[in-house]
mmCIF file with all atom_site columns, C-alpha atoms in Angstrom:
data_model
loop_
_atom_site.group_PDB
_atom_site.id
_atom_site.type_symbol
_atom_site.label_atom_id
_atom_site.label_alt_id
_atom_site.label_comp_id
_atom_site.label_asym_id
_atom_site.label_entity_id
_atom_site.label_seq_id
_atom_site.pdbx_PDB_ins_code
_atom_site.Cartn_x
_atom_site.Cartn_y
_atom_site.Cartn_z
_atom_site.occupancy
_atom_site.B_iso_or_equiv
_atom_site.pdbx_formal_charge
_atom_site.auth_seq_id
_atom_site.auth_comp_id
_atom_site.auth_asym_id
_atom_site.auth_atom_id
_atom_site.pdbx_PDB_model_num
ATOM 1   C CA . TRP M 1 1   ? -5.188  -2.438  7.349   1.00 60.00 ? 1   TRP M CA 1
ATOM 2   C CA . PRO M 1 2   ? -7.169  -4.487  4.824   1.00 76.00 ? 2   PRO M CA 1
ATOM 3   C CA . VAL M 1 3   ? -10.803 -5.502  5.063   1.00 86.00 ? 3   VAL M CA 1
ATOM 4   C CA . ARG M 1 4   ? -10.876 -9.039  5.749   1.00 87.00 ? 4   ARG M CA 1
ATOM 5   C CA . TRP M 1 5   ? -11.936 -11.333 2.898   1.00 93.00 ? 5   TRP M CA 1
ATOM 6   C CA . GLU M 1 6   ? -14.803 -13.347 4.772   1.00 92.00 ? 6   GLU M CA 1
ATOM 7   C CA . GLU M 1 7   ? -16.244 -9.933  6.025   1.00 91.00 ? 7   GLU M CA 1
ATOM 8   C CA . PHE M 1 8   ? -16.173 -8.486  2.646   1.00 93.00 ? 8   PHE M CA 1
ATOM 9   C CA . ARG M 1 9   ? -17.936 -11.544 1.206   1.00 94.00 ? 9   ARG M CA 1
ATOM 10  C CA . MET M 1 10  ? -20.774 -10.463 3.489   1.00 93.00 ? 10  MET M CA 1
ATOM 11  C CA . GLY M 1 11  ? -20.907 -7.025  2.490   1.00 93.00 ? 11  GLY M CA 1
ATOM 12  C CA . VAL M 1 12  ? -18.489 -5.402  5.109   1.00 89.00 ? 12  VAL M CA 1
ATOM 13  C CA . GLU M 1 13  ? -15.878 -3.041  3.923   1.00 89.00 ? 13  GLU M CA 1
ATOM 14  C CA . VAL M 1 14  ? -14.295 -1.675  7.290   1.00 82.00 ? 14  VAL M CA 1
ATOM 15  C CA . PRO M 1 15  ? -10.740 -2.550  7.885   1.00 77.00 ? 15  PRO M CA 1
ATOM 16  C CA . VAL M 1 16  ? -9.665  -4.582  10.850  1.00 70.00 ? 16  VAL M CA 1
ATOM 17  C CA . ASP M 1 17  ? -7.243  -2.075  12.147  1.00 66.00 ? 17  ASP M CA 1
ATOM 18  C CA . GLY M 1 18  ? -7.876  -2.618  15.947  1.00 65.00 ? 18  GLY M CA 1
ATOM 19  C CA . PHE M 1 19  ? -7.547  -6.337  15.713  1.00 65.00 ? 19  PHE M CA 1
ATOM 20  C CA . MET M 1 20  ? -4.413  -6.387  13.261  1.00 64.00 ? 20  MET M CA 1
ATOM 21  C CA . ALA M 1 21  ? -2.577  -3.457  15.066  1.00 64.00 ? 21  ALA M CA 1
ATOM 22  C CA . SER M 1 22  ? -2.859  -5.284  18.510  1.00 67.00 ? 22  SER M CA 1
ATOM 23  C CA . TRP M 1 23  ? -1.873  -8.734  16.877  1.00 66.00 ? 23  TRP M CA 1
ATOM 24  C CA . CYS M 1 24  ? 1.095   -7.209  15.032  1.00 66.00 ? 24  CYS M CA 1
ATOM 25  C CA . HIS M 1 25  ? 2.501   -5.284  17.962  1.00 63.00 ? 25  HIS M CA 1
ATOM 26  C CA . LEU M 1 26  ? 2.057   -8.378  20.209  1.00 68.00 ? 26  LEU M CA 1
ATOM 27  C CA . LEU M 1 27  ? 3.897   -10.678 17.940  1.00 65.00 ? 27  LEU M CA 1
ATOM 28  C CA . GLU M 1 28  ? 6.424   -8.422  16.416  1.00 61.00 ? 28  GLU M CA 1
ATOM 29  C CA . GLY M 1 29  ? 7.109   -5.998  19.341  1.00 60.00 ? 29  GLY M CA 1
ATOM 30  C CA . SER M 1 30  ? 7.052   -3.433  17.091  1.00 68.00 ? 30  SER M CA 1
ATOM 31  C CA . PHE M 1 31  ? 8.304   0.112   17.459  1.00 76.00 ? 31  PHE M CA 1
ATOM 32  C CA . LEU M 1 32  ? 5.551   2.766   17.479  1.00 83.00 ? 32  LEU M CA 1
ATOM 33  C CA . HIS M 1 33  ? 6.267   6.173   16.253  1.00 85.00 ? 33  HIS M CA 1
ATOM 34  C CA . GLU M 1 34  ? 6.829   8.359   19.388  1.00 89.00 ? 34  GLU M CA 1
ATOM 35  C CA . GLY M 1 35  ? 4.747   11.492  17.707  1.00 90.00 ? 35  GLY M CA 1
ATOM 36  C CA . CYS M 1 36  ? 1.955   9.236   16.872  1.00 89.00 ? 36  CYS M CA 1
ATOM 37  C CA . VAL M 1 37  ? 1.926   7.764   20.414  1.00 89.00 ? 37  VAL M CA 1
ATOM 38  C CA . ALA M 1 38  ? 1.769   11.207  21.792  1.00 93.00 ? 38  ALA M CA 1
ATOM 39  C CA . ASN M 1 39  ? -1.073  12.443  19.703  1.00 92.00 ? 39  ASN M CA 1
ATOM 40  C CA . ALA M 1 40  ? -3.159  9.281   20.288  1.00 91.00 ? 40  ALA M CA 1
ATOM 41  C CA . THR M 1 41  ? -2.462  9.501   23.922  1.00 93.00 ? 41  THR M CA 1
ATOM 42  C CA . ALA M 1 42  ? -3.489  13.111  24.179  1.00 96.00 ? 42  ALA M CA 1
ATOM 43  C CA . ALA M 1 43  ? -6.706  12.549  22.128  1.00 95.00 ? 43  ALA M CA 1
ATOM 44  C CA . LYS M 1 44  ? -7.516  9.500   24.313  1.00 95.00 ? 44  LYS M CA 1
ATOM 45  C CA . ARG M 1 45  ? -7.469  7.044   21.286  1.00 90.00 ? 45  ARG M CA 1
ATOM 46  C CA . PRO M 1 46  ? -5.890  3.730   21.537  1.00 85.00 ? 46  PRO M CA 1
ATOM 47  C CA . VAL M 1 47  ? -2.026  3.781   20.675  1.00 82.00 ? 47  VAL M CA 1
ATOM 48  C CA . ARG M 1 48  ? -2.522  0.520   18.553  1.00 79.00 ? 48  ARG M CA 1
ATOM 49  C CA . GLU M 1 49  ? -3.525  3.083   15.775  1.00 81.00 ? 49  GLU M CA 1
ATOM 50  C CA . CYS M 1 50  ? 0.030   3.846   15.612  1.00 83.00 ? 50  CYS M CA 1
ATOM 51  C CA . GLN M 1 51  ? 0.649   0.527   13.591  1.00 79.00 ? 51  GLN M CA 1
ATOM 52  C CA . ASP M 1 52  ? -1.297  2.215   10.749  1.00 79.00 ? 52  ASP M CA 1
ATOM 53  C CA . VAL M 1 53  ? 1.146   3.691   8.060   1.00 80.00 ? 53  VAL M CA 1
ATOM 54  C CA . SER M 1 54  ? -1.636  6.216   7.198   1.00 78.00 ? 54  SER M CA 1
ATOM 55  C CA . LYS M 1 55  ? -1.535  7.471   10.812  1.00 82.00 ? 55  LYS M CA 1
ATOM 56  C CA . ILE M 1 56  ? 2.299   7.696   10.826  1.00 84.00 ? 56  ILE M CA 1
ATOM 57  C CA . LEU M 1 57  ? 3.345   9.265   7.444   1.00 83.00 ? 57  LEU M CA 1
ATOM 58  C CA . PRO M 1 58  ? 1.890   12.767  8.132   1.00 82.00 ? 58  PRO M CA 1
ATOM 59  C CA . LEU M 1 59  ? 3.927   12.999  11.311  1.00 85.00 ? 59  LEU M CA 1
ATOM 60  C CA . LEU M 1 60  ? 7.287   11.789  9.983   1.00 84.00 ? 60  LEU M CA 1
ATOM 61  C CA . LYS M 1 61  ? 9.911   14.408  9.845   1.00 85.00 ? 61  LYS M CA 1
ATOM 62  C CA . ALA M 1 62  ? 12.401  12.674  7.620   1.00 88.00 ? 62  ALA M CA 1
ATOM 63  C CA . GLU M 1 63  ? 12.140  12.786  4.040   1.00 90.00 ? 63  GLU M CA 1
ATOM 64  C CA . VAL M 1 64  ? 10.581  9.483   2.708   1.00 91.00 ? 64  VAL M CA 1
ATOM 65  C CA . PHE M 1 65  ? 10.531  7.702   -0.509  1.00 95.00 ? 65  PHE M CA 1
ATOM 66  C CA . ILE M 1 66  ? 7.726   5.052   -0.756  1.00 93.00 ? 66  ILE M CA 1
ATOM 67  C CA . PHE M 1 67  ? 8.021   2.258   -3.183  1.00 92.00 ? 67  PHE M CA 1
ATOM 68  C CA . GLN M 1 68  ? 4.895   0.062   -2.621  1.00 91.00 ? 68  GLN M CA 1
ATOM 69  C CA . ASN M 1 69  ? 2.540   -2.247  -4.628  1.00 92.00 ? 69  ASN M CA 1
ATOM 70  C CA . GLN M 1 70  ? -1.133  -0.808  -4.646  1.00 93.00 ? 70  GLN M CA 1
ATOM 71  C CA . PHE M 1 71  ? -2.266  -4.433  -4.644  1.00 95.00 ? 71  PHE M CA 1
ATOM 72  C CA . ASP M 1 72  ? 0.244   -5.818  -2.208  1.00 94.00 ? 72  ASP M CA 1
ATOM 73  C CA . GLN M 1 73  ? -0.013  -9.896  -2.411  1.00 95.00 ? 73  GLN M CA 1
ATOM 74  C CA . TYR M 1 74  ? 1.027   -10.451 1.188   1.00 93.00 ? 74  TYR M CA 1
ATOM 75  C CA . GLN M 1 75  ? -1.418  -8.101  2.560   1.00 90.00 ? 75  GLN M CA 1
ATOM 76  C CA . ALA M 1 76  ? -4.377  -9.414  0.472   1.00 94.00 ? 76  ALA M CA 1
ATOM 77  C CA . ASN M 1 77  ? -3.555  -13.040 1.207   1.00 95.00 ? 77  ASN M CA 1
ATOM 78  C CA . HIS M 1 78  ? -2.000  -13.049 4.630   1.00 90.00 ? 78  HIS M CA 1
ATOM 79  C CA . LEU M 1 79  ? -3.797  -10.048 6.485   1.00 85.00 ? 79  LEU M CA 1
ATOM 80  C CA . GLY M 1 80  ? -6.923  -9.641  4.422   1.00 90.00 ? 80  GLY M CA 1
ATOM 81  C CA . LEU M 1 81  ? -6.893  -13.526 4.428   1.00 92.00 ? 81  LEU M CA 1
ATOM 82  C CA . CYS M 1 82  ? -8.074  -13.920 0.778   1.00 96.00 ? 82  CYS M CA 1
ATOM 83  C CA . PRO M 1 83  ? -6.973  -17.333 -0.267  1.00 97.00 ? 83  PRO M CA 1
ATOM 84  C CA . PRO M 1 84  ? -4.200  -17.325 -2.887  1.00 97.00 ? 84  PRO M CA 1
ATOM 85  C CA . ASP M 1 85  ? -6.521  -19.497 -5.366  1.00 97.00 ? 85  ASP M CA 1
ATOM 86  C CA . LEU M 1 86  ? -8.989  -16.679 -5.271  1.00 97.00 ? 86  LEU M CA 1
ATOM 87  C CA . CYS M 1 87  ? -6.778  -13.558 -4.997  1.00 96.00 ? 87  CYS M CA 1
ATOM 88  C CA . ASN M 1 88  ? -4.046  -13.644 -7.310  1.00 95.00 ? 88  ASN M CA 1
ATOM 89  C CA . ALA M 1 89  ? -2.615  -11.808 -10.230 1.00 92.00 ? 89  ALA M CA 1
ATOM 90  C CA . SER M 1 90  ? -4.962  -13.500 -12.749 1.00 93.00 ? 90  SER M CA 1
ATOM 91  C CA . THR M 1 91  ? -8.186  -12.966 -10.641 1.00 95.00 ? 91  THR M CA 1
ATOM 92  C CA . ASP M 1 92  ? -11.137 -11.887 -12.838 1.00 95.00 ? 92  ASP M CA 1
ATOM 93  C CA . VAL M 1 93  ? -11.913 -8.338  -11.837 1.00 94.00 ? 93  VAL M CA 1
ATOM 94  C CA . ALA M 1 94  ? -15.821 -9.189  -12.329 1.00 95.00 ? 94  ALA M CA 1
ATOM 95  C CA . SER M 1 95  ? -15.570 -11.895 -9.625  1.00 97.00 ? 95  SER M CA 1
ATOM 96  C CA . ARG M 1 96  ? -16.135 -11.478 -5.869  1.00 97.00 ? 96  ARG M CA 1
ATOM 97  C CA . ALA M 1 97  ? -12.471 -11.820 -5.236  1.00 97.00 ? 97  ALA M CA 1
ATOM 98  C CA . GLY M 1 98  ? -11.692 -9.368  -8.085  1.00 96.00 ? 98  GLY M CA 1
ATOM 99  C CA . GLN M 1 99  ? -13.989 -6.882  -6.399  1.00 96.00 ? 99  GLN M CA 1
ATOM 100 C CA . TYR M 1 100 ? -12.076 -7.299  -3.214  1.00 97.00 ? 100 TYR M CA 1
ATOM 101 C CA . LEU M 1 101 ? -8.894  -6.579  -4.816  1.00 96.00 ? 101 LEU M CA 1
ATOM 102 C CA . GLN M 1 102 ? -10.359 -3.586  -6.586  1.00 96.00 ? 102 GLN M CA 1
ATOM 103 C CA . LEU M 1 103 ? -11.252 -2.184  -3.132  1.00 95.00 ? 103 LEU M CA 1
ATOM 104 C CA . PHE M 1 104 ? -7.711  -2.937  -1.637  1.00 92.00 ? 104 PHE M CA 1
ATOM 105 C CA . GLY M 1 105 ? -6.197  -1.191  -4.539  1.00 94.00 ? 105 GLY M CA 1
ATOM 106 C CA . ARG M 1 106 ? -8.373  1.723   -4.456  1.00 94.00 ? 106 ARG M CA 1
ATOM 107 C CA . ARG M 1 107 ? -7.845  2.141   -0.574  1.00 91.00 ? 107 ARG M CA 1
ATOM 108 C CA . SER M 1 108 ? -4.000  1.746   -0.971  1.00 91.00 ? 108 SER M CA 1
ATOM 109 C CA . LYS M 1 109 ? -4.068  4.650   -3.780  1.00 93.00 ? 109 LYS M CA 1
ATOM 110 C CA . GLU M 1 110 ? -6.508  6.781   -1.728  1.00 92.00 ? 110 GLU M CA 1
ATOM 111 C CA . THR M 1 111 ? -4.033  6.492   1.462   1.00 88.00 ? 111 THR M CA 1
ATOM 112 C CA . LEU M 1 112 ? -1.066  7.342   -0.678  1.00 91.00 ? 112 LEU M CA 1
ATOM 113 C CA . GLN M 1 113 ? -2.953  10.319  -2.182  1.00 93.00 ? 113 GLN M CA 1
ATOM 114 C CA . ALA M 1 114 ? -4.251  11.657  0.880   1.00 90.00 ? 114 ALA M CA 1
ATOM 115 C CA . THR M 1 115 ? -0.560  11.432  2.400   1.00 88.00 ? 115 THR M CA 1
ATOM 116 C CA . ILE M 1 116 ? 0.773   13.379  -0.810  1.00 92.00 ? 116 ILE M CA 1
ATOM 117 C CA . GLN M 1 117 ? -1.687  16.091  -0.098  1.00 92.00 ? 117 GLN M CA 1
ATOM 118 C CA . THR M 1 118 ? -0.331  16.487  3.482   1.00 88.00 ? 118 THR M CA 1
ATOM 119 C CA . ARG M 1 119 ? 3.272   15.666  2.739   1.00 88.00 ? 119 ARG M CA 1
ATOM 120 C CA . PRO M 1 120 ? 3.940   16.808  -1.108  1.00 91.00 ? 120 PRO M CA 1
ATOM 121 C CA . ARG M 1 121 ? 7.798   16.238  -0.699  1.00 91.00 ? 121 ARG M CA 1
ATOM 122 C CA . LEU M 1 122 ? 7.124   12.733  0.094   1.00 92.00 ? 122 LEU M CA 1
ATOM 123 C CA . GLY M 1 123 ? 8.377   10.642  -2.875  1.00 95.00 ? 123 GLY M CA 1
ATOM 124 C CA . VAL M 1 124 ? 5.859   7.806   -4.101  1.00 95.00 ? 124 VAL M CA 1
ATOM 125 C CA . LEU M 1 125 ? 6.217   5.163   -6.652  1.00 94.00 ? 125 LEU M CA 1
ATOM 126 C CA . ALA M 1 126 ? 3.141   2.669   -6.547  1.00 94.00 ? 126 ALA M CA 1
ATOM 127 C CA . PRO M 1 127 ? 2.825   0.183   -9.435  1.00 93.00 ? 127 PRO M CA 1
ATOM 128 C CA . SER M 1 128 ? -0.479  -1.646  -9.585  1.00 93.00 ? 128 SER M CA 1
ATOM 129 C CA . TRP M 1 129 ? 1.112   -5.080  -9.684  1.00 92.00 ? 129 TRP M CA 1
ATOM 130 C CA . PHE M 1 130 ? -0.100  -7.870  -7.403  1.00 95.00 ? 130 PHE M CA 1
ATOM 131 C CA . ASP M 1 131 ? 3.042   -8.641  -5.692  1.00 93.00 ? 131 ASP M CA 1
ATOM 132 C CA . HIS M 1 132 ? 4.720   -8.192  -2.432  1.00 90.00 ? 132 HIS M CA 1
ATOM 133 C CA . THR M 1 133 ? 8.400   -7.672  -2.951  1.00 88.00 ? 133 THR M CA 1
ATOM 134 C CA . ASN M 1 134 ? 9.559   -9.737  -5.945  1.00 89.00 ? 134 ASN M CA 1
ATOM 135 C CA . GLN M 1 135 ? 9.134   -7.329  -8.496  1.00 87.00 ? 135 GLN M CA 1
ATOM 136 C CA . LEU M 1 136 ? 10.056  -4.431  -6.412  1.00 88.00 ? 136 LEU M CA 1
ATOM 137 C CA . GLU M 1 137 ? 13.603  -5.983  -5.665  1.00 90.00 ? 137 GLU M CA 1
ATOM 138 C CA . ARG M 1 138 ? 13.868  -6.404  -9.329  1.00 90.00 ? 138 ARG M CA 1
ATOM 139 C CA . GLU M 1 139 ? 13.179  -2.783  -10.029 1.00 89.00 ? 139 GLU M CA 1
ATOM 140 C CA . ILE M 1 140 ? 15.727  -1.732  -7.432  1.00 89.00 ? 140 ILE M CA 1
ATOM 141 C CA . ALA M 1 141 ? 18.475  -4.059  -8.623  1.00 89.00 ? 141 ALA M CA 1
ATOM 142 C CA . GLY M 1 142 ? 17.810  -2.520  -12.203 1.00 88.00 ? 142 GLY M CA 1
ATOM 143 C CA . ASP M 1 143 ? 16.448  -5.872  -13.654 1.00 88.00 ? 143 ASP M CA 1
ATOM 144 C CA . GLY M 1 144 ? 12.859  -4.603  -13.740 1.00 83.00 ? 144 GLY M CA 1
ATOM 145 C CA . GLN M 1 145 ? 10.625  -3.358  -16.542 1.00 80.00 ? 145 GLN M CA 1
ATOM 146 C CA . GLY M 1 146 ? 9.949   -0.089  -14.947 1.00 84.00 ? 146 GLY M CA 1
ATOM 147 C CA . VAL M 1 147 ? 6.703   1.559   -14.533 1.00 85.00 ? 147 VAL M CA 1
ATOM 148 C CA . SER M 1 148 ? 5.065   3.765   -17.348 1.00 84.00 ? 148 SER M CA 1
ATOM 149 C CA . GLY M 1 149 ? 8.431   4.031   -18.937 1.00 86.00 ? 149 GLY M CA 1
ATOM 150 C CA . TRP M 1 150 ? 10.403  5.202   -15.785 1.00 90.00 ? 150 TRP M CA 1
ATOM 151 C CA . SER M 1 151 ? 12.808  2.919   -13.926 1.00 91.00 ? 151 SER M CA 1
ATOM 152 C CA . PHE M 1 152 ? 13.063  3.126   -10.106 1.00 92.00 ? 152 PHE M CA 1
ATOM 153 C CA . ALA M 1 153 ? 16.685  4.527   -10.340 1.00 93.00 ? 153 ALA M CA 1
ATOM 154 C CA . GLU M 1 154 ? 15.568  7.315   -12.673 1.00 94.00 ? 154 GLU M CA 1
ATOM 155 C CA . LEU M 1 155 ? 12.619  8.308   -10.323 1.00 95.00 ? 155 LEU M CA 1
ATOM 156 C CA . PHE M 1 156 ? 14.678  7.996   -7.154  1.00 95.00 ? 156 PHE M CA 1
ATOM 157 C CA . ALA M 1 157 ? 17.496  10.138  -8.341  1.00 96.00 ? 157 ALA M CA 1
ATOM 158 C CA . ALA M 1 158 ? 15.157  12.720  -9.469  1.00 96.00 ? 158 ALA M CA 1
ATOM 159 C CA . TRP M 1 159 ? 13.394  12.664  -5.929  1.00 97.00 ? 159 TRP M CA 1
ATOM 160 C CA . LEU M 1 160 ? 16.966  13.000  -4.532  1.00 96.00 ? 160 LEU M CA 1
ATOM 161 C CA . ASP M 1 161 ? 17.491  15.962  -6.907  1.00 97.00 ? 161 ASP M CA 1
ATOM 162 C CA . GLY M 1 162 ? 14.622  17.834  -5.414  1.00 96.00 ? 162 GLY M CA 1
ATOM 163 C CA . GLN M 1 163 ? 11.780  16.903  -7.788  1.00 96.00 ? 163 GLN M CA 1
ATOM 164 C CA . GLN M 1 164 ? 8.353   15.936  -6.742  1.00 95.00 ? 164 GLN M CA 1
ATOM 165 C CA . ILE M 1 165 ? 7.918   12.502  -7.684  1.00 96.00 ? 165 ILE M CA 1
ATOM 166 C CA . HIS M 1 166 ? 4.347   11.007  -7.383  1.00 96.00 ? 166 HIS M CA 1
ATOM 167 C CA . LEU M 1 167 ? 3.632   8.044   -9.658  1.00 94.00 ? 167 LEU M CA 1
ATOM 168 C CA . LEU M 1 168 ? 0.734   6.154   -8.846  1.00 93.00 ? 168 LEU M CA 1
ATOM 169 C CA . ALA M 1 169 ? 0.072   3.849   -11.676 1.00 92.00 ? 169 ALA M CA 1
ATOM 170 C CA . ASP M 1 170 ? -3.371  3.351   -12.832 1.00 92.00 ? 170 ASP M CA 1
ATOM 171 C CA . ALA M 1 171 ? -5.208  -0.144  -12.161 1.00 92.00 ? 171 ALA M CA 1
ATOM 172 C CA . CYS M 1 172 ? -6.139  -2.436  -15.200 1.00 92.00 ? 172 CYS M CA 1
ATOM 173 C CA . ALA M 1 173 ? -9.823  -2.476  -15.314 1.00 92.00 ? 173 ALA M CA 1
ATOM 174 C CA . GLY M 1 174 ? -9.872  -1.707  -11.539 1.00 92.00 ? 174 GLY M CA 1
ATOM 175 C CA . GLY M 1 175 ? -7.715  -4.560  -10.657 1.00 94.00 ? 175 GLY M CA 1
ATOM 176 C CA . PRO M 1 176 ? -3.927  -5.299  -10.554 1.00 94.00 ? 176 PRO M CA 1
ATOM 177 C CA . CYS M 1 177 ? -1.917  -5.155  -13.837 1.00 91.00 ? 177 CYS M CA 1
ATOM 178 C CA . PRO M 1 178 ? 0.224   -7.947  -15.250 1.00 84.00 ? 178 PRO M CA 1
ATOM 179 C CA . GLN M 1 179 ? 3.822   -7.096  -14.425 1.00 68.00 ? 179 GLN M CA 1
ATOM 180 C CA . ALA M 1 180 ? 4.812   -7.009  -18.028 1.00 61.00 ? 180 ALA M CA 1
ATOM 181 C CA . ALA M 1 181 ? 2.373   -4.294  -18.988 1.00 55.00 ? 181 ALA M CA 1
ATOM 182 C CA . HIS M 1 182 ? 1.862   -1.199  -17.218 1.00 53.00 ? 182 HIS M CA 1
ATOM 183 C CA . ARG M 1 183 ? -0.150  1.527   -18.680 1.00 45.00 ? 183 ARG M CA 1
ATOM 184 C CA . SER M 1 184 ? 1.214   4.746   -19.482 1.00 45.00 ? 184 SER M CA 1
ATOM 185 C CA . ASN M 1 185 ? -1.406  7.366   -18.270 1.00 43.00 ? 185 ASN M CA 1
ATOM 186 C CA . SER M 1 186 ? -0.182  7.087   -14.818 1.00 47.00 ? 186 SER M CA 1
ATOM 187 C CA . LEU M 1 187 ? 0.168   10.393  -12.754 1.00 48.00 ? 187 LEU M CA 1
ATOM 188 C CA . VAL M 1 188 ? 3.821   11.657  -12.718 1.00 48.00 ? 188 VAL M CA 1
ATOM 189 C CA . VAL M 1 189 ? 4.152   15.064  -10.819 1.00 46.00 ? 189 VAL M CA 1
#
């Protein structure tokens, strides 16, 4: 869960996981992973933590390929509540909003890296675009520009073939990259 923009402006960098998890479950009536619920219950922790993907991914038994933007626009604007006129693809990384997006991207990348450590068979393609699904949909449809010279189709096919695929694109000066220019020194394993 993201850090809320208004709290970040005051120096708080703690995510709003309890509130957000409860809110999402209440509104969406979402499914909670049974293994996570059992672990949380046994440890006397709130089951709302099972809304957090970082708690669920290590428990999944199925093979999973994650295609996720590190700077997810929807999460930053609608869950983190950073106004779109401040937090957008052209935000100056030196501004306070730029620092917020840097924290957001860093935390996303750290979560994915920690999950890869516990589940190396997990496939990950994580561009550093400021986007929710538009560019991802173009990539899946084969109409995108790819990430560091690789198309989604190539990476997904290689993962299905048994190769470890962990591509976490570098940020651009700490913030989101323009969709047209992805840096080539990304991590591919």
